Short mmCIF file of C-alpha atoms and ligand atoms in Angstrom, two decimals:
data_model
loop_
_atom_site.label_atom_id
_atom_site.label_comp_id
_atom_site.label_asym_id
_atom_site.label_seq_id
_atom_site.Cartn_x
_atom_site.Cartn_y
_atom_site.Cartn_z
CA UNK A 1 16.25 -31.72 -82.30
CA UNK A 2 15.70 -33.85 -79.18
CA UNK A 3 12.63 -36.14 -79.61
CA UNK A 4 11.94 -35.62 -75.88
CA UNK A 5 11.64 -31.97 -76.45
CA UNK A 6 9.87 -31.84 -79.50
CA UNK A 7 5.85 -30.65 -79.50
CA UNK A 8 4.92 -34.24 -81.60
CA UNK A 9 1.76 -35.81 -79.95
CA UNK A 10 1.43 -38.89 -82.12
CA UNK A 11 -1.82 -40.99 -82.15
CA UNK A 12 -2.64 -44.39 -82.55
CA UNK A 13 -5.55 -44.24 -83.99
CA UNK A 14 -7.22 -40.99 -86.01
CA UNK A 15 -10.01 -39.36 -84.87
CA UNK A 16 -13.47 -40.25 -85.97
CA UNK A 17 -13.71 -37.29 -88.11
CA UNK A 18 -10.84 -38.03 -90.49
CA UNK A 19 -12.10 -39.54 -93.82
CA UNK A 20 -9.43 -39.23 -95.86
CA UNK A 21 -5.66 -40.76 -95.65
CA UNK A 22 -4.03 -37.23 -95.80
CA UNK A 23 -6.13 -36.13 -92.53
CA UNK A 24 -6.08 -39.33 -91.00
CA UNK A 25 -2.11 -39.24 -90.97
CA UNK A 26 -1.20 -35.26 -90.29
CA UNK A 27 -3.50 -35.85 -86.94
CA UNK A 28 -1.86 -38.80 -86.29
CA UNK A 29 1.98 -37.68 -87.06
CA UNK A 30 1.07 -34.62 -84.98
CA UNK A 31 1.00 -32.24 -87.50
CA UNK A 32 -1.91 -30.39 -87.22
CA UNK A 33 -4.84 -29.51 -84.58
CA UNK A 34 -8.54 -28.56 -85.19
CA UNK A 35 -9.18 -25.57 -83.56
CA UNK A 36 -12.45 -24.77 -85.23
CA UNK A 37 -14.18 -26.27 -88.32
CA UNK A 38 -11.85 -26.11 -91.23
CA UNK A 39 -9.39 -23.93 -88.93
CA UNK A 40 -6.22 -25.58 -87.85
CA UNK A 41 -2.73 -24.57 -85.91
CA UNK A 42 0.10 -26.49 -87.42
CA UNK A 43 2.23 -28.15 -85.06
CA UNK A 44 5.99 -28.19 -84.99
CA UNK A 45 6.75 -31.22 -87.61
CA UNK A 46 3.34 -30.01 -89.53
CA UNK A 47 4.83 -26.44 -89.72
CA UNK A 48 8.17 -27.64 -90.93
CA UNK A 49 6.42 -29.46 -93.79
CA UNK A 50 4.87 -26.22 -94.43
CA UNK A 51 7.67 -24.02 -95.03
CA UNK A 52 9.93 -26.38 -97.35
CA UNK A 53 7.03 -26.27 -100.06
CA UNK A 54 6.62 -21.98 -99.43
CA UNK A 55 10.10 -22.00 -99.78
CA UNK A 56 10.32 -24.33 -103.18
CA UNK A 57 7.20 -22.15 -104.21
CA UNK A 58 9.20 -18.89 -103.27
CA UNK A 59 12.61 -19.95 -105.14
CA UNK A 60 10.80 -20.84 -108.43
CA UNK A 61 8.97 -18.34 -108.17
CA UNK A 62 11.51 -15.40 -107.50
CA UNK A 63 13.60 -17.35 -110.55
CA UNK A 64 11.13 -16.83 -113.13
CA UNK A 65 11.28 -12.74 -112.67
CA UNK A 66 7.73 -12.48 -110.08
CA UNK A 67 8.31 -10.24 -106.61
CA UNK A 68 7.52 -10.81 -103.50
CA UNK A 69 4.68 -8.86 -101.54
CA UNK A 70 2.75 -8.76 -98.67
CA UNK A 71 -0.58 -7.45 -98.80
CA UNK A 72 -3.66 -7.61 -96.02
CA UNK A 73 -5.73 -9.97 -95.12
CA UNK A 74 -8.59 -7.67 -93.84
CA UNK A 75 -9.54 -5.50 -96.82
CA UNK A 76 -11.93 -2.51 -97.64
CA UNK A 77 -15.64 -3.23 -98.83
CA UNK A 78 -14.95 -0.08 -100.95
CA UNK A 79 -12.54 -1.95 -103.22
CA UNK A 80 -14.76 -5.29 -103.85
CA UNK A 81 -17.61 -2.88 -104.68
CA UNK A 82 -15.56 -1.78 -107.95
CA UNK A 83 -15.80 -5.37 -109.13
CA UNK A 84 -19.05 -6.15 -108.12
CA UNK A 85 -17.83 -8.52 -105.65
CA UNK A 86 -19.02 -7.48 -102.75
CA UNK A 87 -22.63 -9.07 -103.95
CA UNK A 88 -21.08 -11.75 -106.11
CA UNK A 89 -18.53 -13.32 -103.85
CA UNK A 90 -21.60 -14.33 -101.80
CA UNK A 91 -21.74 -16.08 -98.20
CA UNK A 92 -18.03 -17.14 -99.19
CA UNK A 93 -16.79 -13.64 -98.14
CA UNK A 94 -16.65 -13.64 -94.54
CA UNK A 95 -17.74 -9.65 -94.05
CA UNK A 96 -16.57 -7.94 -90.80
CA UNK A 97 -16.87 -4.87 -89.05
CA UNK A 98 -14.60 -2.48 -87.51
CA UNK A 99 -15.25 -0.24 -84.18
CA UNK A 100 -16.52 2.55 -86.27
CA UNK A 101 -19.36 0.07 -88.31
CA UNK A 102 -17.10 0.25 -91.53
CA UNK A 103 -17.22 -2.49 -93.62
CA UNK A 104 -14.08 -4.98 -94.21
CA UNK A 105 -13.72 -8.35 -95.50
CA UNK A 106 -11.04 -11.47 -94.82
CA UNK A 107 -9.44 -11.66 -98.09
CA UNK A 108 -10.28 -14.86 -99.93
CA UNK A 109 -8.18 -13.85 -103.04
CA UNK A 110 -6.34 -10.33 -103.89
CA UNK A 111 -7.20 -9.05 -107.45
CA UNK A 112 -8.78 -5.72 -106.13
CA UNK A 113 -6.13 -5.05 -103.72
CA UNK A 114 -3.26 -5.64 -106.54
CA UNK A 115 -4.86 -3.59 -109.22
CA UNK A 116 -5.17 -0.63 -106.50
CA UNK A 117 -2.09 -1.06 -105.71
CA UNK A 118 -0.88 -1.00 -109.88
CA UNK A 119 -3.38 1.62 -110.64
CA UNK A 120 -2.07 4.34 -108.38
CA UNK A 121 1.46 3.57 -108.64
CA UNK A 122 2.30 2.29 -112.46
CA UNK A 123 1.99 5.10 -114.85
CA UNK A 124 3.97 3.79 -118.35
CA UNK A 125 3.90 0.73 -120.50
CA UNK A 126 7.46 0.62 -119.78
CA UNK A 127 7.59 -0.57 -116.23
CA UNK A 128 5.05 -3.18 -117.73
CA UNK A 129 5.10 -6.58 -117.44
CA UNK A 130 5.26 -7.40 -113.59
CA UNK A 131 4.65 -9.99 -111.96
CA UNK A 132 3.51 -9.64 -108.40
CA UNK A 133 3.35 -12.35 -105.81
CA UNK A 134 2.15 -13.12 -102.06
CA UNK A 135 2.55 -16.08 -99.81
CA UNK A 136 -0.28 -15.38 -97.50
CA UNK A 137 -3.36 -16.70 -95.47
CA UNK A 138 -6.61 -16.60 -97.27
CA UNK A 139 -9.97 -17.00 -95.40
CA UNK A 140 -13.21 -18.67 -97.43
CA UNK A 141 -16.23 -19.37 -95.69
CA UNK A 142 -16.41 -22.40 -97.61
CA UNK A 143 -19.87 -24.33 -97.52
CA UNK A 144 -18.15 -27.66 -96.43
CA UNK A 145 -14.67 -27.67 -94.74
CA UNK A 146 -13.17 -31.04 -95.17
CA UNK A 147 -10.28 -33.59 -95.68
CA UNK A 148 -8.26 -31.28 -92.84
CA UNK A 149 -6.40 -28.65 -94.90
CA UNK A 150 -7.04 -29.96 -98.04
CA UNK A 151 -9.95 -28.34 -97.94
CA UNK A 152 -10.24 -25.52 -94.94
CA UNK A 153 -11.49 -22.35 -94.43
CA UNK A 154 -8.14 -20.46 -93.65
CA UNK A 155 -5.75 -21.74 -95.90
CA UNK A 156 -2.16 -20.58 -97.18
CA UNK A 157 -2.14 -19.47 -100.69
CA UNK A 158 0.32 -18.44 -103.06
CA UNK A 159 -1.33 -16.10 -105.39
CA UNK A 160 0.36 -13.93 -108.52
CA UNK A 161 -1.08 -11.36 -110.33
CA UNK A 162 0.88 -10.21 -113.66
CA UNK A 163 0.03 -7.15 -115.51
CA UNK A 164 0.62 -7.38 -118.99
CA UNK A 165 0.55 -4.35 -121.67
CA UNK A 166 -0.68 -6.82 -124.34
CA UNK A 167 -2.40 -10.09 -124.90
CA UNK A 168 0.70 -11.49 -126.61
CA UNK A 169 2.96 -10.61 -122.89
CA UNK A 170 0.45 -11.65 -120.86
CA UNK A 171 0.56 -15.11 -122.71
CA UNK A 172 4.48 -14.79 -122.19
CA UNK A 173 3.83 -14.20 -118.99
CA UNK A 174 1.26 -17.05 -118.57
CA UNK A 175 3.63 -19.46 -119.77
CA UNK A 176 6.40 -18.82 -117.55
CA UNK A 177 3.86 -19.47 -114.96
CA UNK A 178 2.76 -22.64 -116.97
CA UNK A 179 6.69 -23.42 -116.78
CA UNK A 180 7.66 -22.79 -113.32
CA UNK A 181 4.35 -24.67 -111.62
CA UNK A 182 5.99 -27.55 -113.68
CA UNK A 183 9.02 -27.15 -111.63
CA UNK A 184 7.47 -26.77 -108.87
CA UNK A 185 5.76 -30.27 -108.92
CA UNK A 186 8.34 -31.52 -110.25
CA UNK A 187 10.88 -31.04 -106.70
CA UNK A 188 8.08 -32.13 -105.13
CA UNK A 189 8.71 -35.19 -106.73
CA UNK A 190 4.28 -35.47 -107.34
CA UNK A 191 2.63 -37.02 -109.94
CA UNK A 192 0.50 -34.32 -111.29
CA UNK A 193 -1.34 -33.54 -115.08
CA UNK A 194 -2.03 -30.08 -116.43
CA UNK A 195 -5.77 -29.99 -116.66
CA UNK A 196 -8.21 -27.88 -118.92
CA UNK A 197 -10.39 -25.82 -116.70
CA UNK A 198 -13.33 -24.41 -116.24
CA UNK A 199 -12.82 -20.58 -117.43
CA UNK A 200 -16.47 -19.42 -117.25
CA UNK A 201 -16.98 -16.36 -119.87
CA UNK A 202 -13.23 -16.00 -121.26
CA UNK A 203 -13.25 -18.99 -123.19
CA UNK A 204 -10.47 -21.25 -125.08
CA UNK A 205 -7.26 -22.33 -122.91
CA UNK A 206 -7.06 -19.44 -120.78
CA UNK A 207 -7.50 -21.26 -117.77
CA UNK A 208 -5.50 -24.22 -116.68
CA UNK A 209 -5.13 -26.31 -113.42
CA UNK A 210 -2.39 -28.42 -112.31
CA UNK A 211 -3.86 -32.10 -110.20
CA UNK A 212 -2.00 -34.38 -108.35
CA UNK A 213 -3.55 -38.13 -108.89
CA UNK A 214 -4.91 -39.06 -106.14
CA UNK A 215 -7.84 -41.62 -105.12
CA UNK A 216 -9.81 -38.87 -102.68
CA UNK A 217 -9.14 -36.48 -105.06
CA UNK A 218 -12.39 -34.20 -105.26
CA UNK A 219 -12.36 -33.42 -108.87
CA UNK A 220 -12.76 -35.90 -111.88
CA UNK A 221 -10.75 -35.81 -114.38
CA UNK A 222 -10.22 -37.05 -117.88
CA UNK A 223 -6.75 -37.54 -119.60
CA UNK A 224 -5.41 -39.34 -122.41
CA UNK A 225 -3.20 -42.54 -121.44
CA UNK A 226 -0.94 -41.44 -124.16
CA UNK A 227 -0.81 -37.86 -124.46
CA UNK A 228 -0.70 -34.27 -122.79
CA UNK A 229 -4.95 -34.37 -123.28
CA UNK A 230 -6.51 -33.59 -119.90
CA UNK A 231 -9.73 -32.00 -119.24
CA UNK A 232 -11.87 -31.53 -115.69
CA UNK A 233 -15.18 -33.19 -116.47
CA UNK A 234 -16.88 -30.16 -114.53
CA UNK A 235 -16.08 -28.31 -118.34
CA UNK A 236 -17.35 -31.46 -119.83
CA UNK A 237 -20.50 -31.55 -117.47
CA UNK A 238 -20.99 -27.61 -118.04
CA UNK A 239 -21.56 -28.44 -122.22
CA UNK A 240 -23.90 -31.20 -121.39
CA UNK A 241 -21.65 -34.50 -122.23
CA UNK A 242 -22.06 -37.67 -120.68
CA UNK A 243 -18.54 -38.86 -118.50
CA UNK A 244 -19.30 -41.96 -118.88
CA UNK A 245 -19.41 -42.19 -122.31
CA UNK A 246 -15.77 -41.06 -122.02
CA UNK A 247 -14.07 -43.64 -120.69
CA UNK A 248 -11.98 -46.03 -122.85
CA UNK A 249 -13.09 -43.75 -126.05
CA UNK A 250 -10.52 -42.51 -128.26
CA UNK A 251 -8.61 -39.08 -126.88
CA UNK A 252 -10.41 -36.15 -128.57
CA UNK A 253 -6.71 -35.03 -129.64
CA UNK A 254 -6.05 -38.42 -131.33
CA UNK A 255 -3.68 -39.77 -129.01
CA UNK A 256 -4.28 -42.56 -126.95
CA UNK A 257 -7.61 -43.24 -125.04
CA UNK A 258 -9.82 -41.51 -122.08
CA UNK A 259 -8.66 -42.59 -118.75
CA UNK A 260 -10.85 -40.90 -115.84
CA UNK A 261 -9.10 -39.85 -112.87
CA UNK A 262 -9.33 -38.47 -109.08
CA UNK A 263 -7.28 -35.20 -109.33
CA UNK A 264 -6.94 -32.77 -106.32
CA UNK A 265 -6.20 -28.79 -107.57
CA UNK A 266 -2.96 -27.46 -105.95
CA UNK A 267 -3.09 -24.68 -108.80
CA UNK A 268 -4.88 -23.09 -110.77
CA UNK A 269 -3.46 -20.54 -113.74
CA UNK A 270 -5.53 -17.69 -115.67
CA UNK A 271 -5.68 -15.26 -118.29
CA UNK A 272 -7.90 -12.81 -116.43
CA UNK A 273 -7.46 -10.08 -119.68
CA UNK A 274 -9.26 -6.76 -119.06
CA UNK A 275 -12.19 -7.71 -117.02
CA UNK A 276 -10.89 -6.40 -113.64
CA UNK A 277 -8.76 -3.61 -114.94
CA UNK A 278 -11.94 -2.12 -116.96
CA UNK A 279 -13.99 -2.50 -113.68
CA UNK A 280 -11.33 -0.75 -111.93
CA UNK A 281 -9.85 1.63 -114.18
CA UNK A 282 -6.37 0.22 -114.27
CA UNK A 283 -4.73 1.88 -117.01
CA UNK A 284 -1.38 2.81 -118.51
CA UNK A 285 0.50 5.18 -121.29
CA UNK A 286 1.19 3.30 -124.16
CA UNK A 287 3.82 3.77 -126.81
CA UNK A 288 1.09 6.55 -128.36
CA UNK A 289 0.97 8.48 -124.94
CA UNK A 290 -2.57 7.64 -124.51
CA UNK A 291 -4.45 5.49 -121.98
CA UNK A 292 -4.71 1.80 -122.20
CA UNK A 293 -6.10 -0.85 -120.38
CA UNK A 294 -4.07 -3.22 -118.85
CA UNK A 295 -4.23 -7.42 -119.50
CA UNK A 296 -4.04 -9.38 -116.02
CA UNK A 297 -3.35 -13.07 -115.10
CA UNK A 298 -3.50 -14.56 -111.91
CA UNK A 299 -2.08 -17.99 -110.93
CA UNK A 300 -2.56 -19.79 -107.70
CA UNK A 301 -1.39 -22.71 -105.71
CA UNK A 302 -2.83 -24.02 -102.54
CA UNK A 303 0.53 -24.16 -100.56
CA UNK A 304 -1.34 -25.70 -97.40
CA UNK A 305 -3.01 -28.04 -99.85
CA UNK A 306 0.15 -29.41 -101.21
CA UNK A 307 1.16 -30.77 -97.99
CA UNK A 308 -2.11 -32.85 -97.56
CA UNK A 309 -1.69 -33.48 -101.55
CA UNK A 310 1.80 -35.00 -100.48
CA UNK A 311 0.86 -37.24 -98.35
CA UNK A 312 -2.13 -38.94 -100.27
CA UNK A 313 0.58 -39.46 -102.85
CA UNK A 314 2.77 -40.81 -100.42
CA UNK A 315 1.81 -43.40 -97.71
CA UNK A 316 1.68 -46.80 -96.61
CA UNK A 317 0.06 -48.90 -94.18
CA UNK A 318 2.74 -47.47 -91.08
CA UNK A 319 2.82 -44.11 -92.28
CA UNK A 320 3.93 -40.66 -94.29
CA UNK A 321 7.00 -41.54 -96.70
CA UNK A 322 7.91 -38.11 -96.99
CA UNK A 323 9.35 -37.21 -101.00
CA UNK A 324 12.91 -36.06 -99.79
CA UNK A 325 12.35 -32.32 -100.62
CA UNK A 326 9.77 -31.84 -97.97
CA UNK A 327 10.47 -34.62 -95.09
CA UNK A 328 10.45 -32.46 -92.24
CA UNK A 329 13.62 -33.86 -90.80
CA UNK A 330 16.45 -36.02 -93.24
CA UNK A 331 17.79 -38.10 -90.45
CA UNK A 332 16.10 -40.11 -87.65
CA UNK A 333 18.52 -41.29 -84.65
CA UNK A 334 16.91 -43.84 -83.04
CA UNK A 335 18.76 -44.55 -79.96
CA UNK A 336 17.98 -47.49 -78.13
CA UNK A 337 18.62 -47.69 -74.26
CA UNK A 338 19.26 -44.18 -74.35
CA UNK A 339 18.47 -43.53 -70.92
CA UNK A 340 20.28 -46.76 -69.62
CA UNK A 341 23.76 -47.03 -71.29
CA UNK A 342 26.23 -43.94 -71.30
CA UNK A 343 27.61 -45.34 -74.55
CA UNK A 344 24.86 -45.05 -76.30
CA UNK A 345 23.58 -41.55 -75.55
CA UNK A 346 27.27 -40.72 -75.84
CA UNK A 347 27.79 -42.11 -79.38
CA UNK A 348 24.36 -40.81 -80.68
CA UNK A 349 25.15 -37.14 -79.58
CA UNK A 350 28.58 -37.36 -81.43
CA UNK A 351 26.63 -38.56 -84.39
CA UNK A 352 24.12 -36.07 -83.81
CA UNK A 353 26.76 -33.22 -83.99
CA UNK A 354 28.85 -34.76 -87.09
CA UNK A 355 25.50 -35.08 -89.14
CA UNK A 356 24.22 -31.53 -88.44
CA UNK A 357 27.22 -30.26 -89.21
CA UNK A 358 27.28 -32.11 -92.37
CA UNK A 359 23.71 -30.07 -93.46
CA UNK A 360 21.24 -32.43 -92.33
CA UNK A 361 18.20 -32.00 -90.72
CA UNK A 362 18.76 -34.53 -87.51
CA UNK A 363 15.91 -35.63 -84.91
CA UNK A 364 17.66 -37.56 -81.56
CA UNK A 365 15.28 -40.07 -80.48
CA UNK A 366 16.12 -39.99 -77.04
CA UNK A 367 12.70 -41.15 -75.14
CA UNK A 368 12.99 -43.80 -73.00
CA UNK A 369 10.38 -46.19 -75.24
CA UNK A 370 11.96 -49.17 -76.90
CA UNK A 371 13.03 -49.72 -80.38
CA UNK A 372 8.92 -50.88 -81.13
CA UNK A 373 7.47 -47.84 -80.07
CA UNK A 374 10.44 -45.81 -81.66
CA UNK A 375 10.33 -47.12 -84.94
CA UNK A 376 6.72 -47.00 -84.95
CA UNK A 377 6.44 -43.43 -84.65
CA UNK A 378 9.29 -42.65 -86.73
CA UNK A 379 7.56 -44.58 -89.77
CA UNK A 380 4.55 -42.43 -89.07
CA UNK A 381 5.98 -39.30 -89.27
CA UNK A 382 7.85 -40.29 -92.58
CA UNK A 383 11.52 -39.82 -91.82
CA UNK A 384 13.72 -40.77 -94.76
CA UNK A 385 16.12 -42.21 -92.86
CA UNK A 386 16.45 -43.88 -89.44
CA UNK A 387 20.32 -44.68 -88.01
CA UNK A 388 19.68 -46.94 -85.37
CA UNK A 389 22.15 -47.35 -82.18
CA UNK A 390 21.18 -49.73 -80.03
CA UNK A 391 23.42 -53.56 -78.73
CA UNK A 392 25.27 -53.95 -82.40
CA UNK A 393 26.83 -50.70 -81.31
CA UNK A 394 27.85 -51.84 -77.83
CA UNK A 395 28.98 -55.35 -79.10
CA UNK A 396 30.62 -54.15 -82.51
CA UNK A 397 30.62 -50.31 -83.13
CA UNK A 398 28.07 -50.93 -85.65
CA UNK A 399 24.87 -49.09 -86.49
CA UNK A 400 21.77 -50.03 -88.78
CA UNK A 401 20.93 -47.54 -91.40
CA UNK A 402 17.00 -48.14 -92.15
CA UNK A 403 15.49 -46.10 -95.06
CA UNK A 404 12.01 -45.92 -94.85
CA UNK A 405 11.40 -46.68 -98.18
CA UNK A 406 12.31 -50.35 -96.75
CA UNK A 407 16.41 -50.60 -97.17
CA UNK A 408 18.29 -51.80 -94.80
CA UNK A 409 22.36 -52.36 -94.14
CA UNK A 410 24.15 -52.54 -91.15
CA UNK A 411 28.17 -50.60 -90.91
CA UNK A 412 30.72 -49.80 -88.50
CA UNK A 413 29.37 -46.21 -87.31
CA UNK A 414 32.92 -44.82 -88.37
CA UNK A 415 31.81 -45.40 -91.72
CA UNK A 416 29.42 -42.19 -92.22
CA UNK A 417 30.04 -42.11 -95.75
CA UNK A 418 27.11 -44.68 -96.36
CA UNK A 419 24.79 -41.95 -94.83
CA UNK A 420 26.22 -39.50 -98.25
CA UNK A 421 25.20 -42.50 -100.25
CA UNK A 422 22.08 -42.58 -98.77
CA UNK A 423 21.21 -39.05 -100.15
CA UNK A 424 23.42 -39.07 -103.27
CA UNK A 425 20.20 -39.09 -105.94
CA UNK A 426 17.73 -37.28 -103.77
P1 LIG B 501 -11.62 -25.27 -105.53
O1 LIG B 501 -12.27 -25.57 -106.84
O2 LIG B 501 -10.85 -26.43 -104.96
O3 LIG B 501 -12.53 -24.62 -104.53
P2 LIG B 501 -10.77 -22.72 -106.41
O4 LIG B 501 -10.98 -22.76 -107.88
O5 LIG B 501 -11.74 -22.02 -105.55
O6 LIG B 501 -10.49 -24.19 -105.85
P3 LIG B 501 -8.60 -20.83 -106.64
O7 LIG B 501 -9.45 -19.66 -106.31
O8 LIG B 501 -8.10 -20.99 -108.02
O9 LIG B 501 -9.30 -22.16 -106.13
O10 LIG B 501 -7.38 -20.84 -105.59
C1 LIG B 501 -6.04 -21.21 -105.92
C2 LIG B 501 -5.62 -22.47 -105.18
O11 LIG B 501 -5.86 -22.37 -103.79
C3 LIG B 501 -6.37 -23.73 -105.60
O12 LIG B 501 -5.82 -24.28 -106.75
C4 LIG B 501 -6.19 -24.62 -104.39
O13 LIG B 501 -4.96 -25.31 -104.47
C5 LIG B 501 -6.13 -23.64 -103.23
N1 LIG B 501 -7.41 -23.62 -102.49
C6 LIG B 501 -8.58 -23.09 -102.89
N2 LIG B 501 -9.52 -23.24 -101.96
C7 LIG B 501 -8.94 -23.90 -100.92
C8 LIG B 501 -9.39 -24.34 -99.64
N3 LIG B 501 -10.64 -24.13 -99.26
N4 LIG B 501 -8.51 -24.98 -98.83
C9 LIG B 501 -7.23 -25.18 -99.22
N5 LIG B 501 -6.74 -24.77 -100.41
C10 LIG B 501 -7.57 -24.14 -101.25
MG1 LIG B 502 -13.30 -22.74 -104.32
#
């Protein structure tokens, strides 16, 4: 991609109403765009971002055995009366209308609409368990949009629902969930702790949520420095108990002691059990031929989330330093005097074409700005790696390979196998 063509209105300076680094640098980098409070278009580079983690999400997801769906976004009152969630769901539901005054909503989550759809077209404990997925644009009316996407009103979700014939499968099930969330992360190369959640009337472990560490991190956290022990303080605060007295205490578990944390939920895993297939009626034929109710999970990542969640992982004082798996581009081909020297704009388009054809994801700076302005932008949009041709390439064939992580070596451009080296371990 041309730099001169591409959509990427960088700013020097962040808008007043950024608070946090993540918002701060996606308006900068020219990611994103407000078009209404907690309502944003992603941009070109943002978008790109966007759909690496969907597709990690989707892979890992389609390896552990879930399927891919689609369902609506605009969905029946009838349905969320079953639950009770028409009433319950509160101001959160944004409730429209249609031309003939029937009553809709924007979905903020999909339980009713998957057990409707499981209900009426699942008749035997044998087709049982499944595992049924979306990647798809939610809509909460939340109370206070903020932090840019990390916390907006439409939002990209992936969301599962698994039906289960017993408790035992729908733990199964629930672990393999566990499991591939911890893959997941882990390609996104974040630093993240499985938490003990909140799980309102259902008790024990049967809801868990995965944090990624993060200073502006909205939830607080408490985890053992030396052990799997993590628990969000809002169960703590629930029971009554004091945080503070937490903190450098011995780990409930005996491991270790009580560290308290900023975590930000990208996920968020549950053992629903029976409570929406009883309201529903969502039953099944079971080994005895007679009806039986079927055991749900549901597990949830904020896939528009993760990419602010990214970035407050990753920054510095220039910019974005993209984790390899999601840098929107691999390779940044900063050509200097571009516009003046036929050499130069010769060389880079050769390099451009060798690269791409080698399976990288290439940007061509070829603006007219200098190598300040160039590398400037470049280190604020978090490209990996910047190949720079500029007078070392008129003087000596050579180019400088600059790795934003701060490496630097200069080679004779025919050398291209220092590029492979570059991205040998990522
Ligand atoms: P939170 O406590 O942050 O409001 P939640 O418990 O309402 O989250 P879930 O209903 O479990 O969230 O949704 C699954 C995932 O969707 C969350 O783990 C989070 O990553 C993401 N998510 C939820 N609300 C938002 C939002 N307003 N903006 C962006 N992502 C969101
Ligand atoms: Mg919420």
């Amino acid at each position: 991609m041309l730099l001169s063509k591409l959509l990427l209105p960088t700013l020097k300076e962040a808008p007043q109403e950024a608070e946090v680094i993540s918002h701060k640098l996606m308006l900068r980098a020219g990611m994103i765009r407000k078009v209404a409070s907690g309502i944003y278009t992603w941009l070109p580079l943002g978008l790109k971002v966007l759909r690496k983690i969907e597709n990690i999400v989707r892979e890992e997801m389609n390896a552990s055995g879930a399927q891919e769906v689609l369902m609506p976004m605009v969905q029946p009152k009838e349905l969320w009366e079953e639950t009770n969630r028409w009433e319950k769901m509160g101001p959160e539901l944004l409730r429209i209308q249609d031309r003939h005054q029937r009553d809709f909503c924007l979905g903020p989550t999909h339980e009713e609409v998957i057990t409707d759809l499981i209900r009426t077209n699942v008749r035997s404990y044998k087709e049982l368990p499944l595992n049924i997925y979306q990647i798809q644009t939610k809509f909460r009316d939340e109370i206070r949009p903020r932090y840019g996407v990390m916390r907006g009103r439409e939002f990209l979700m992936k969301d599962a629902y698994s039906f289960n014939a017993d408790e035992a499968c729908l733990q199964d099930t629930y672990l393999t969930m566990r499991n591939t969330y911890k893959k997941i992360l882990e390609r996104l190369d974040l630093d993240y702790k499985i938490v003990a959640a909140d799980s309102g009337a259902i008790g024990g472990d049967a809801s868990e949520e995965f944090h990624v560490l993060a200073e502006n991190g909205e939830d607080t956290i408490a985890i053992s420095d030396s052990s799997e022990f993590a628990i969000n303080t809002e169960v703590l605060l629930k029971e009554g108990e004091d945080i503070s007295s937490l903190e450098g205490k011995p780990s409930p578990d005996g491991n270790g002691t009580i560290q308290i944390k900023k975590g930000i939920e990208v996920g968020h895993i549950f053992q629903l059990g029976k409570i929406y297939a009883e309201s529903m009626k969502a039953n099944v034929l079971n080994k005895e031929g007679r009806a039986s109710t079927l055991h749900m999970g549901c597990y949830g990542i904020g896939v528009s989330r993760l990419v602010a969640a990214a970035i407050e992982q990753n920054n510095d004082e220039k910019g974005i330093v993209w984790p390899h798996s999601i840098a929107p581009y691999d390779i940044n081909i900063v050509a200097i005097g571009y516009d003046k020297n036929e050499q130069i704009a010769e060389a880079s388009h050769e390099l451009y074409e060798q690269l791409t054809g080698m399976g990288y994801e290439v940007l061509l700076d070829d603006r007219k700005d200098g190598y300040g302005t160039k590398m400037k932008d470049s280190e604020l949009i978090g490209i990996p790696l910047n190949i720079i041709i500029g007078k070392q390439f008129i003087e000596n064939k050579e180019i400088e390979l600059k790795s934003r992580a701060g490496e630097s070596s200069i080679n004779p451009i025919s050398d291209i196998e220092t590029v492979l080296d570059f991205f040998k371990d990522k």
